[in-house]
PDB file of C-alpha atoms in Angstrom:
ATOM      1  CA  MET A   1     -13.599  69.549  -6.712  1.00 76.00           C
ATOM      2  CA  THR A   2     -12.576  67.087  -9.836  1.00 90.00           C
ATOM      3  CA  THR A   3      -9.560  68.216 -11.938  1.00 92.00           C
ATOM      4  CA  ILE A   4      -9.355  67.543 -15.048  1.00 91.00           C
ATOM      5  CA  ALA A   5      -6.477  64.950 -15.023  1.00 93.00           C
ATOM      6  CA  ARG A   6      -8.607  62.750 -12.536  1.00 94.00           C
ATOM      7  CA  ALA A   7     -11.722  63.300 -14.834  1.00 94.00           C
ATOM      8  CA  ILE A   8     -10.625  62.150 -17.710  1.00 94.00           C
ATOM      9  CA  GLN A   9      -9.090  58.746 -15.516  1.00 95.00           C
ATOM     10  CA  MET A  10     -13.042  58.012 -14.119  1.00 95.00           C
ATOM     11  CA  VAL A  11     -14.231  58.060 -17.456  1.00 94.00           C
ATOM     12  CA  CYS A  12     -11.805  56.228 -19.179  1.00 95.00           C
ATOM     13  CA  GLU A  13     -12.393  53.244 -16.179  1.00 94.00           C
ATOM     14  CA  ARG A  14     -16.312  53.291 -16.999  1.00 95.00           C
ATOM     15  CA  LEU A  15     -15.691  53.158 -20.630  1.00 95.00           C
ATOM     16  CA  GLU A  16     -13.336  50.661 -20.557  1.00 94.00           C
ATOM     17  CA  LYS A  17     -16.220  48.702 -18.201  1.00 94.00           C
ATOM     18  CA  ALA A  18     -18.711  49.265 -20.672  1.00 93.00           C
ATOM     19  CA  GLY A  19     -16.732  47.579 -23.310  1.00 92.00           C
ATOM     20  CA  ILE A  20     -15.753  50.662 -25.320  1.00 92.00           C
ATOM     21  CA  GLU A  21     -12.389  51.104 -27.612  1.00 89.00           C
ATOM     22  CA  ASN A  22     -10.143  53.831 -27.397  1.00 90.00           C
ATOM     23  CA  THR A  23     -11.151  54.706 -24.113  1.00 94.00           C
ATOM     24  CA  ARG A  24      -8.745  58.044 -23.693  1.00 94.00           C
ATOM     25  CA  PHE A  25      -9.490  59.108 -26.966  1.00 94.00           C
ATOM     26  CA  GLU A  26     -13.576  59.141 -26.254  1.00 94.00           C
ATOM     27  CA  ALA A  27     -12.903  60.668 -22.584  1.00 95.00           C
ATOM     28  CA  ARG A  28     -11.099  63.629 -24.020  1.00 94.00           C
ATOM     29  CA  LEU A  29     -13.906  64.362 -26.853  1.00 94.00           C
ATOM     30  CA  LEU A  30     -16.875  64.254 -23.737  1.00 95.00           C
ATOM     31  CA  LEU A  31     -14.830  66.172 -21.390  1.00 94.00           C
ATOM     32  CA  CYS A  32     -14.214  68.914 -24.290  1.00 94.00           C
ATOM     33  CA  HIS A  33     -17.830  69.012 -25.310  1.00 94.00           C
ATOM     34  CA  VAL A  34     -18.694  69.642 -21.598  1.00 94.00           C
ATOM     35  CA  LEU A  35     -15.805  72.345 -20.836  1.00 93.00           C
ATOM     36  CA  GLY A  36     -16.538  73.704 -24.736  1.00 92.00           C
ATOM     37  CA  VAL A  37     -13.180  73.823 -25.548  1.00 91.00           C
ATOM     38  CA  GLU A  38      -9.983  72.292 -27.324  1.00 91.00           C
ATOM     39  CA  THR A  39      -7.908  68.745 -26.730  1.00 90.00           C
ATOM     40  CA  GLN A  40      -5.278  71.475 -26.284  1.00 90.00           C
ATOM     41  CA  ILE A  41      -6.465  72.456 -22.923  1.00 89.00           C
ATOM     42  CA  LEU A  42      -7.094  69.005 -21.365  1.00 91.00           C
ATOM     43  CA  ILE A  43      -3.126  68.330 -22.181  1.00 90.00           C
ATOM     44  CA  GLY A  44      -2.260  71.250 -21.334  1.00 92.00           C
ATOM     45  CA  TYR A  45      -3.821  72.311 -17.716  1.00 87.00           C
ATOM     46  CA  PRO A  46      -4.503  68.451 -16.843  1.00 90.00           C
ATOM     47  CA  GLU A  47      -4.586  69.835 -12.740  1.00 91.00           C
ATOM     48  CA  ARG A  48      -7.503  72.479 -13.506  1.00 91.00           C
ATOM     49  CA  ASP A  49     -10.641  71.745 -11.776  1.00 92.00           C
ATOM     50  CA  ILE A  50     -13.714  71.284 -13.270  1.00 93.00           C
ATOM     51  CA  SER A  51     -17.172  72.560 -11.428  1.00 93.00           C
ATOM     52  CA  GLN A  52     -20.211  70.479 -10.222  1.00 94.00           C
ATOM     53  CA  ASP A  53     -22.466  71.397 -12.964  1.00 94.00           C
ATOM     54  CA  ASP A  54     -19.702  70.379 -15.537  1.00 94.00           C
ATOM     55  CA  MET A  55     -19.360  67.084 -13.952  1.00 95.00           C
ATOM     56  CA  ASP A  56     -23.229  66.590 -13.875  1.00 94.00           C
ATOM     57  CA  ARG A  57     -23.092  67.488 -17.428  1.00 95.00           C
ATOM     58  CA  LEU A  58     -20.373  65.070 -18.372  1.00 95.00           C
ATOM     59  CA  GLU A  59     -22.014  62.029 -15.902  1.00 95.00           C
ATOM     60  CA  THR A  60     -25.191  62.650 -18.108  1.00 96.00           C
ATOM     61  CA  LEU A  61     -23.190  61.953 -21.079  1.00 96.00           C
ATOM     62  CA  LEU A  62     -20.676  59.647 -19.695  1.00 95.00           C
ATOM     63  CA  LYS A  63     -24.065  57.245 -18.603  1.00 96.00           C
ATOM     64  CA  ARG A  64     -25.492  58.094 -22.235  1.00 95.00           C
ATOM     65  CA  ARG A  65     -22.253  56.281 -23.948  1.00 95.00           C
ATOM     66  CA  GLU A  66     -21.802  53.268 -21.321  1.00 94.00           C
ATOM     67  CA  GLY A  67     -25.174  52.176 -22.922  1.00 94.00           C
ATOM     68  CA  ARG A  68     -23.607  52.711 -25.989  1.00 94.00           C
ATOM     69  CA  GLU A  69     -25.301  55.191 -27.476  1.00 93.00           C
ATOM     70  CA  PRO A  70     -22.857  56.674 -30.876  1.00 93.00           C
ATOM     71  CA  MET A  71     -20.287  59.391 -29.820  1.00 92.00           C
ATOM     72  CA  SER A  72     -21.646  61.417 -32.777  1.00 93.00           C
ATOM     73  CA  HIS A  73     -25.159  60.999 -31.411  1.00 93.00           C
ATOM     74  CA  ILE A  74     -23.906  62.344 -28.297  1.00 94.00           C
ATOM     75  CA  LEU A  75     -22.017  64.857 -29.489  1.00 94.00           C
ATOM     76  CA  GLY A  76     -24.895  65.722 -32.186  1.00 93.00           C
ATOM     77  CA  GLU A  77     -21.931  65.695 -35.149  1.00 93.00           C
ATOM     78  CA  ARG A  78     -19.328  64.259 -36.523  1.00 94.00           C
ATOM     79  CA  GLU A  79     -16.380  65.041 -39.162  1.00 95.00           C
ATOM     80  CA  PHE A  80     -16.347  63.888 -42.092  1.00 97.00           C
ATOM     81  CA  TRP A  81     -13.515  64.836 -45.302  1.00 97.00           C
ATOM     82  CA  SER A  82     -12.648  67.666 -42.340  1.00 95.00           C
ATOM     83  CA  LEU A  83     -16.181  69.277 -42.634  1.00 97.00           C
ATOM     84  CA  PRO A  84     -18.796  68.978 -39.388  1.00 96.00           C
ATOM     85  CA  PHE A  85     -21.698  67.082 -39.668  1.00 98.00           C
ATOM     86  CA  LYS A  86     -25.232  67.186 -37.818  1.00 97.00           C
ATOM     87  CA  VAL A  87     -25.720  63.388 -37.937  1.00 96.00           C
ATOM     88  CA  THR A  88     -29.298  61.954 -35.495  1.00 94.00           C
ATOM     89  CA  LYS A  89     -30.701  58.495 -34.560  1.00 92.00           C
ATOM     90  CA  ASP A  90     -32.594  59.160 -38.519  1.00 93.00           C
ATOM     91  CA  THR A  91     -29.137  59.038 -40.324  1.00 94.00           C
ATOM     92  CA  LEU A  92     -26.199  56.784 -40.717  1.00 92.00           C
ATOM     93  CA  THR A  93     -22.893  58.559 -38.830  1.00 94.00           C
ATOM     94  CA  PRO A  94     -20.307  59.424 -41.772  1.00 95.00           C
ATOM     95  CA  ARG A  95     -16.862  56.499 -41.202  1.00 93.00           C
ATOM     96  CA  PRO A  96     -14.039  57.495 -42.133  1.00 93.00           C
ATOM     97  CA  ASP A  97     -13.959  54.279 -45.112  1.00 94.00           C
ATOM     98  CA  SER A  98     -16.578  55.875 -46.729  1.00 96.00           C
ATOM     99  CA  GLU A  99     -14.109  58.385 -47.689  1.00 97.00           C
ATOM    100  CA  THR A 100     -12.313  56.532 -49.914  1.00 97.00           C
ATOM    101  CA  LEU A 101     -15.669  57.586 -52.437  1.00 97.00           C
ATOM    102  CA  ILE A 102     -13.842  61.228 -52.363  1.00 98.00           C
ATOM    103  CA  GLU A 103     -10.696  60.116 -53.133  1.00 97.00           C
ATOM    104  CA  ALA A 104     -11.941  58.202 -56.215  1.00 97.00           C
ATOM    105  CA  VAL A 105     -13.476  60.787 -57.299  1.00 97.00           C
ATOM    106  CA  LEU A 106     -10.981  63.338 -57.069  1.00 97.00           C
ATOM    107  CA  HIS A 107      -8.880  60.748 -58.645  1.00 96.00           C
ATOM    108  CA  HIS A 108     -11.503  60.437 -61.942  1.00 96.00           C
ATOM    109  CA  ILE A 109     -12.148  63.819 -62.259  1.00 96.00           C
ATOM    110  CA  PRO A 110      -8.985  65.691 -61.838  1.00 95.00           C
ATOM    111  CA  ASP A 111     -10.485  68.979 -62.934  1.00 95.00           C
ATOM    112  CA  MET A 112     -11.963  71.321 -60.134  1.00 94.00           C
ATOM    113  CA  MET A 113     -13.177  73.614 -62.067  1.00 94.00           C
ATOM    114  CA  ARG A 114     -15.627  71.307 -64.289  1.00 94.00           C
ATOM    115  CA  ASN A 115     -19.245  72.147 -64.123  1.00 94.00           C
ATOM    116  CA  LEU A 116     -20.940  69.091 -62.467  1.00 96.00           C
ATOM    117  CA  ARG A 117     -23.969  68.304 -61.767  1.00 97.00           C
ATOM    118  CA  VAL A 118     -24.105  65.389 -59.184  1.00 98.00           C
ATOM    119  CA  LEU A 119     -26.316  63.226 -57.656  1.00 98.00           C
ATOM    120  CA  ASP A 120     -26.231  60.950 -54.462  1.00 98.00           C
ATOM    121  CA  LEU A 121     -28.869  58.551 -53.843  1.00 97.00           C
ATOM    122  CA  GLY A 122     -29.663  57.689 -50.380  1.00 95.00           C
ATOM    123  CA  THR A 123     -28.293  60.824 -49.178  1.00 97.00           C
ATOM    124  CA  GLY A 124     -28.536  60.509 -45.702  1.00 96.00           C
ATOM    125  CA  THR A 125     -26.480  63.597 -43.772  1.00 97.00           C
ATOM    126  CA  GLY A 126     -25.500  64.332 -47.297  1.00 98.00           C
ATOM    127  CA  CYS A 127     -22.024  64.335 -46.352  1.00 98.00           C
ATOM    128  CA  LEU A 128     -20.821  63.182 -50.055  1.00 98.00           C
ATOM    129  CA  LEU A 129     -22.507  65.349 -51.883  1.00 98.00           C
ATOM    130  CA  LEU A 130     -21.913  68.317 -49.373  1.00 98.00           C
ATOM    131  CA  SER A 131     -18.164  67.352 -49.463  1.00 98.00           C
ATOM    132  CA  VAL A 132     -17.720  66.282 -53.232  1.00 98.00           C
ATOM    133  CA  LEU A 133     -19.499  70.283 -54.034  1.00 98.00           C
ATOM    134  CA  SER A 134     -16.803  71.351 -51.119  1.00 98.00           C
ATOM    135  CA  GLU A 135     -14.340  70.838 -53.572  1.00 98.00           C
ATOM    136  CA  TYR A 136     -15.508  71.533 -56.865  1.00 98.00           C
ATOM    137  CA  GLN A 137     -16.447  74.846 -56.671  1.00 96.00           C
ATOM    138  CA  GLN A 138     -18.686  74.551 -60.088  1.00 97.00           C
ATOM    139  CA  ALA A 139     -20.304  71.876 -59.269  1.00 98.00           C
ATOM    140  CA  SER A 140     -23.953  71.206 -57.753  1.00 97.00           C
ATOM    141  CA  GLY A 141     -25.959  68.575 -56.645  1.00 97.00           C
ATOM    142  CA  LEU A 142     -29.054  66.808 -55.547  1.00 98.00           C
ATOM    143  CA  GLY A 143     -29.616  64.369 -52.476  1.00 97.00           C
ATOM    144  CA  VAL A 144     -32.285  62.259 -52.132  1.00 97.00           C
ATOM    145  CA  ASP A 145     -33.392  60.032 -49.601  1.00 96.00           C
ATOM    146  CA  ILE A 146     -37.082  58.229 -48.913  1.00 94.00           C
ATOM    147  CA  SER A 147     -36.691  59.041 -45.337  1.00 95.00           C
ATOM    148  CA  PRO A 148     -37.975  63.222 -44.420  1.00 96.00           C
ATOM    149  CA  ALA A 149     -36.004  63.143 -41.285  1.00 96.00           C
ATOM    150  CA  ALA A 150     -32.620  62.320 -42.670  1.00 96.00           C
ATOM    151  CA  LEU A 151     -33.691  65.198 -45.847  1.00 97.00           C
ATOM    152  CA  GLU A 152     -34.049  68.043 -42.872  1.00 97.00           C
ATOM    153  CA  VAL A 153     -30.341  66.771 -41.510  1.00 97.00           C
ATOM    154  CA  ALA A 154     -28.837  66.903 -45.143  1.00 98.00           C
ATOM    155  CA  LYS A 155     -30.522  70.921 -45.245  1.00 98.00           C
ATOM    156  CA  GLU A 156     -29.160  72.375 -42.157  1.00 98.00           C
ATOM    157  CA  ASN A 157     -25.729  70.235 -43.475  1.00 98.00           C
ATOM    158  CA  ALA A 158     -26.038  72.321 -46.329  1.00 98.00           C
ATOM    159  CA  ARG A 159     -26.542  75.391 -45.461  1.00 98.00           C
ATOM    160  CA  ASN A 160     -24.062  74.645 -42.403  1.00 97.00           C
ATOM    161  CA  LEU A 161     -21.489  74.198 -44.435  1.00 98.00           C
ATOM    162  CA  ALA A 162     -22.771  77.149 -46.751  1.00 98.00           C
ATOM    163  CA  LEU A 163     -23.472  75.112 -49.612  1.00 98.00           C
ATOM    164  CA  GLU A 164     -27.238  75.953 -50.074  1.00 97.00           C
ATOM    165  CA  SER A 165     -27.338  77.771 -52.813  1.00 97.00           C
ATOM    166  CA  ARG A 166     -25.445  74.735 -54.798  1.00 98.00           C
ATOM    167  CA  SER A 167     -27.521  71.982 -53.076  1.00 98.00           C
ATOM    168  CA  ASP A 168     -31.018  70.843 -53.764  1.00 97.00           C
ATOM    169  CA  PHE A 169     -32.833  68.096 -51.480  1.00 97.00           C
ATOM    170  CA  ARG A 170     -35.514  65.549 -52.663  1.00 96.00           C
ATOM    171  CA  LEU A 171     -37.889  62.662 -51.205  1.00 96.00           C
ATOM    172  CA  GLY A 172     -37.811  59.599 -53.251  1.00 94.00           C
ATOM    173  CA  ASP A 173     -36.489  56.045 -53.735  1.00 90.00           C
ATOM    174  CA  TRP A 174     -33.595  55.821 -55.393  1.00 89.00           C
ATOM    175  CA  GLY A 175     -34.057  57.329 -59.414  1.00 87.00           C
ATOM    176  CA  ALA A 176     -37.761  57.146 -59.095  1.00 87.00           C
ATOM    177  CA  GLY A 177     -39.163  60.299 -60.961  1.00 86.00           C
ATOM    178  CA  ILE A 178     -35.466  61.914 -61.792  1.00 93.00           C
ATOM    179  CA  SER A 179     -35.889  62.678 -65.431  1.00 90.00           C
ATOM    180  CA  GLU A 180     -32.425  65.156 -65.210  1.00 93.00           C
ATOM    181  CA  LYS A 181     -29.342  62.810 -65.962  1.00 95.00           C
ATOM    182  CA  PHE A 182     -25.989  63.877 -64.052  1.00 97.00           C
ATOM    183  CA  ASP A 183     -22.113  63.588 -64.534  1.00 97.00           C
ATOM    184  CA  LEU A 184     -22.007  61.831 -61.404  1.00 98.00           C
ATOM    185  CA  ILE A 185     -23.728  59.658 -59.324  1.00 98.00           C
ATOM    186  CA  LEU A 186     -23.012  58.663 -55.381  1.00 98.00           C
ATOM    187  CA  SER A 187     -24.254  56.190 -53.410  1.00 97.00           C
ATOM    188  CA  ASN A 188     -23.652  54.322 -50.018  1.00 96.00           C
ATOM    189  CA  PRO A 189     -27.189  51.789 -50.119  1.00 94.00           C
ATOM    190  CA  PRO A 190     -28.026  49.612 -47.648  1.00 89.00           C
ATOM    191  CA  TYR A 191     -25.580  46.887 -47.884  1.00 85.00           C
ATOM    192  CA  ILE A 192     -26.033  44.859 -44.815  1.00 85.00           C
ATOM    193  CA  ALA A 193     -27.116  40.841 -44.940  1.00 80.00           C
ATOM    194  CA  LEU A 194     -29.804  40.196 -42.705  1.00 83.00           C
ATOM    195  CA  SER A 195     -27.687  37.125 -41.444  1.00 79.00           C
ATOM    196  CA  ASP A 196     -24.679  39.989 -39.636  1.00 82.00           C
ATOM    197  CA  LYS A 197     -26.794  41.477 -37.845  1.00 78.00           C
ATOM    198  CA  GLU A 198     -26.207  39.312 -34.331  1.00 76.00           C
ATOM    199  CA  ILE A 199     -22.510  40.806 -35.212  1.00 78.00           C
ATOM    200  CA  LEU A 200     -23.032  44.079 -35.586  1.00 80.00           C
ATOM    201  CA  ALA A 201     -21.886  46.610 -32.648  1.00 85.00           C
ATOM    202  CA  PRO A 202     -24.744  47.749 -30.171  1.00 84.00           C
ATOM    203  CA  GLU A 203     -23.756  51.102 -31.783  1.00 83.00           C
ATOM    204  CA  VAL A 204     -24.691  50.245 -34.885  1.00 84.00           C
ATOM    205  CA  VAL A 205     -27.908  48.118 -35.029  1.00 82.00           C
ATOM    206  CA  GLN A 206     -29.413  49.304 -31.651  1.00 83.00           C
ATOM    207  CA  PHE A 207     -29.192  53.320 -32.797  1.00 84.00           C
ATOM    208  CA  GLU A 208     -28.628  53.505 -36.428  1.00 84.00           C
ATOM    209  CA  PRO A 209     -31.680  53.456 -38.915  1.00 80.00           C
ATOM    210  CA  TYR A 210     -32.349  49.764 -39.838  1.00 75.00           C
ATOM    211  CA  SER A 211     -33.712  50.806 -43.358  1.00 79.00           C
ATOM    212  CA  ALA A 212     -30.667  52.540 -44.667  1.00 83.00           C
ATOM    213  CA  LEU A 213     -28.352  49.302 -42.774  1.00 81.00           C
ATOM    214  CA  PHE A 214     -29.694  45.975 -44.262  1.00 79.00           C
ATOM    215  CA  ALA A 215     -30.423  45.371 -47.768  1.00 78.00           C
ATOM    216  CA  GLY A 216     -32.339  42.134 -47.675  1.00 80.00           C
ATOM    217  CA  PRO A 217     -30.166  37.865 -46.982  1.00 82.00           C
ATOM    218  CA  ASP A 218     -27.353  38.646 -48.649  1.00 88.00           C
ATOM    219  CA  GLY A 219     -27.117  42.647 -48.672  1.00 87.00           C
ATOM    220  CA  LEU A 220     -27.580  42.937 -52.785  1.00 92.00           C
ATOM    221  CA  ASP A 221     -31.074  43.838 -52.389  1.00 91.00           C
ATOM    222  CA  ASP A 222     -30.848  48.151 -53.082  1.00 93.00           C
ATOM    223  CA  TYR A 223     -27.278  47.407 -55.371  1.00 94.00           C
ATOM    224  CA  ARG A 224     -30.204  45.362 -57.437  1.00 93.00           C
ATOM    225  CA  LYS A 225     -32.720  48.236 -57.451  1.00 92.00           C
ATOM    226  CA  LEU A 226     -29.889  50.651 -58.311  1.00 92.00           C
ATOM    227  CA  ALA A 227     -28.709  49.125 -61.069  1.00 92.00           C
ATOM    228  CA  LEU A 228     -31.419  49.478 -62.590  1.00 87.00           C
ATOM    229  CA  ALA A 229     -31.958  52.931 -62.179  1.00 91.00           C
ATOM    230  CA  LEU A 230     -29.022  54.552 -62.994  1.00 94.00           C
ATOM    231  CA  VAL A 231     -28.875  53.455 -66.456  1.00 90.00           C
ATOM    232  CA  ASP A 232     -31.811  56.510 -67.011  1.00 91.00           C
ATOM    233  CA  VAL A 233     -30.238  59.421 -64.766  1.00 95.00           C
ATOM    234  CA  LEU A 234     -26.496  58.966 -65.772  1.00 95.00           C
ATOM    235  CA  HIS A 235     -24.991  61.131 -68.702  1.00 94.00           C
ATOM    236  CA  GLU A 236     -23.398  58.993 -71.028  1.00 92.00           C
ATOM    237  CA  ASP A 237     -19.754  59.895 -70.021  1.00 92.00           C
ATOM    238  CA  GLY A 238     -20.933  59.828 -66.784  1.00 96.00           C
ATOM    239  CA  LEU A 239     -19.008  58.326 -63.600  1.00 97.00           C
ATOM    240  CA  VAL A 240     -21.223  56.351 -60.541  1.00 97.00           C
ATOM    241  CA  VAL A 241     -19.109  55.619 -57.468  1.00 98.00           C
ATOM    242  CA  LEU A 242     -20.736  53.385 -54.863  1.00 97.00           C
ATOM    243  CA  GLU A 243     -19.839  52.019 -51.369  1.00 97.00           C
ATOM    244  CA  ILE A 244     -19.559  48.191 -50.948  1.00 96.00           C
ATOM    245  CA  GLY A 245     -19.280  46.271 -48.499  1.00 92.00           C
ATOM    246  CA  ILE A 246     -16.723  43.474 -47.220  1.00 91.00           C
ATOM    247  CA  ASN A 247     -16.261  41.138 -50.441  1.00 91.00           C
ATOM    248  CA  GLN A 248     -19.148  42.475 -52.053  1.00 95.00           C
ATOM    249  CA  GLY A 249     -17.443  43.571 -55.116  1.00 95.00           C
ATOM    250  CA  ASP A 250     -17.986  41.250 -57.360  1.00 96.00           C
ATOM    251  CA  ALA A 251     -21.141  40.604 -57.077  1.00 96.00           C
ATOM    252  CA  VAL A 252     -22.099  44.395 -57.055  1.00 96.00           C
ATOM    253  CA  SER A 253     -19.784  44.084 -60.491  1.00 96.00           C
ATOM    254  CA  GLU A 254     -22.016  41.534 -62.191  1.00 95.00           C
ATOM    255  CA  LEU A 255     -24.669  43.229 -61.271  1.00 94.00           C
ATOM    256  CA  MET A 256     -23.471  46.874 -62.950  1.00 95.00           C
ATOM    257  CA  GLU A 257     -22.466  44.490 -65.919  1.00 95.00           C
ATOM    258  CA  LYS A 258     -25.070  43.318 -66.186  1.00 94.00           C
ATOM    259  CA  VAL A 259     -27.524  46.198 -67.050  1.00 92.00           C
ATOM    260  CA  GLY A 260     -24.407  47.939 -69.638  1.00 92.00           C
ATOM    261  CA  PHE A 261     -21.736  49.211 -67.535  1.00 95.00           C
ATOM    262  CA  CYS A 262     -18.432  48.391 -67.096  1.00 94.00           C
ATOM    263  CA  VAL A 263     -16.366  48.719 -64.134  1.00 96.00           C
ATOM    264  CA  LEU A 264     -12.786  50.806 -63.880  1.00 96.00           C
ATOM    265  CA  GLU A 265     -11.817  49.872 -60.341  1.00 95.00           C
ATOM    266  CA  ARG A 266     -12.720  49.064 -56.630  1.00 96.00           C
ATOM    267  CA  PRO A 267     -10.514  51.521 -54.578  1.00 96.00           C
ATOM    268  CA  LYS A 268      -9.640  49.911 -51.034  1.00 94.00           C
ATOM    269  CA  ASP A 269      -9.572  51.664 -47.830  1.00 93.00           C
ATOM    270  CA  LEU A 270      -7.070  51.743 -45.269  1.00 89.00           C
ATOM    271  CA  ALA A 271      -7.488  48.921 -43.891  1.00 91.00           C
ATOM    272  CA  GLY A 272      -7.272  47.935 -47.502  1.00 93.00           C
ATOM    273  CA  ILE A 273     -10.246  46.477 -47.909  1.00 94.00           C
ATOM    274  CA  GLU A 274     -12.846  46.957 -51.432  1.00 96.00           C
ATOM    275  CA  ARG A 275     -14.375  50.452 -50.247  1.00 96.00           C
ATOM    276  CA  CYS A 276     -16.242  51.119 -53.579  1.00 96.00           C
ATOM    277  CA  VAL A 277     -17.156  50.313 -57.513  1.00 97.00           C
ATOM    278  CA  ILE A 278     -16.262  52.511 -59.962  1.00 97.00           C
ATOM    279  CA  ILE A 279     -18.751  52.491 -62.928  1.00 97.00           C
ATOM    280  CA  ARG A 280     -19.193  53.591 -66.397  1.00 95.00           C
ATOM    281  CA  LYS A 281     -21.798  52.932 -68.875  1.00 92.00           C
ATOM    282  CA  LYS A 282     -19.785  50.617 -72.093  1.00 84.00           C
ATOM    283  CA  LEU A 283     -19.117  52.731 -75.162  1.00 74.00           C
TER     284      LEU A 283
END
């Protein structure tokens, strides 16, 4: 019989050999998932025995993680904006950096009871749209994605978060076919240059959807499409918040300014990296 303490040590050693960082954090995540307990139990009862069935389940999950499969795929979900989101191979894993977009919305739209219409282009798991709707109780929104499988995940997340009545999801290519105008538009488009493929972590390049990652030789292909689409679907006094990659602030700002937008701000994430561009139509 193996104890919690010995199991965690074993998992840490194997994850470290696989080149994975934060081994103790990940070991606890795996064991909590297998045992169906909170982290406090692992910390408070390290001497507790683990059954062979649970050790077998842990071994199965551990082998997947050693193969660099993302933890979000193994556990089936990832927390974003303190909300649980289902994640599959058909969606990008929500990342803490993207919470910068939600913080930006809260800063620029302080009226939490405003009756907003929100559009999320390239919605994926729906994390951006649904996080905003969770904050603005009178808001409603539409999530658009080119992937039918991703839309099914987003719809399930809306149901799980009790936001189904205020959210719709539609198959589409950016703003094509949308006749309505919105108060707030969010997007985390593909922005990785093809030349950067070789430097990405295995968890990203081997397991996340290619079409949601890469955007041509310079990583800007989808911003060029968005620049034209946004003009037609944004209210005259509406706000757009776009996620950007490292060192893309100037290029994305220039693209948006060329089609009639003005840049209000380029907020930084917790690492001090410009993470989004906030724009409005020029008056």
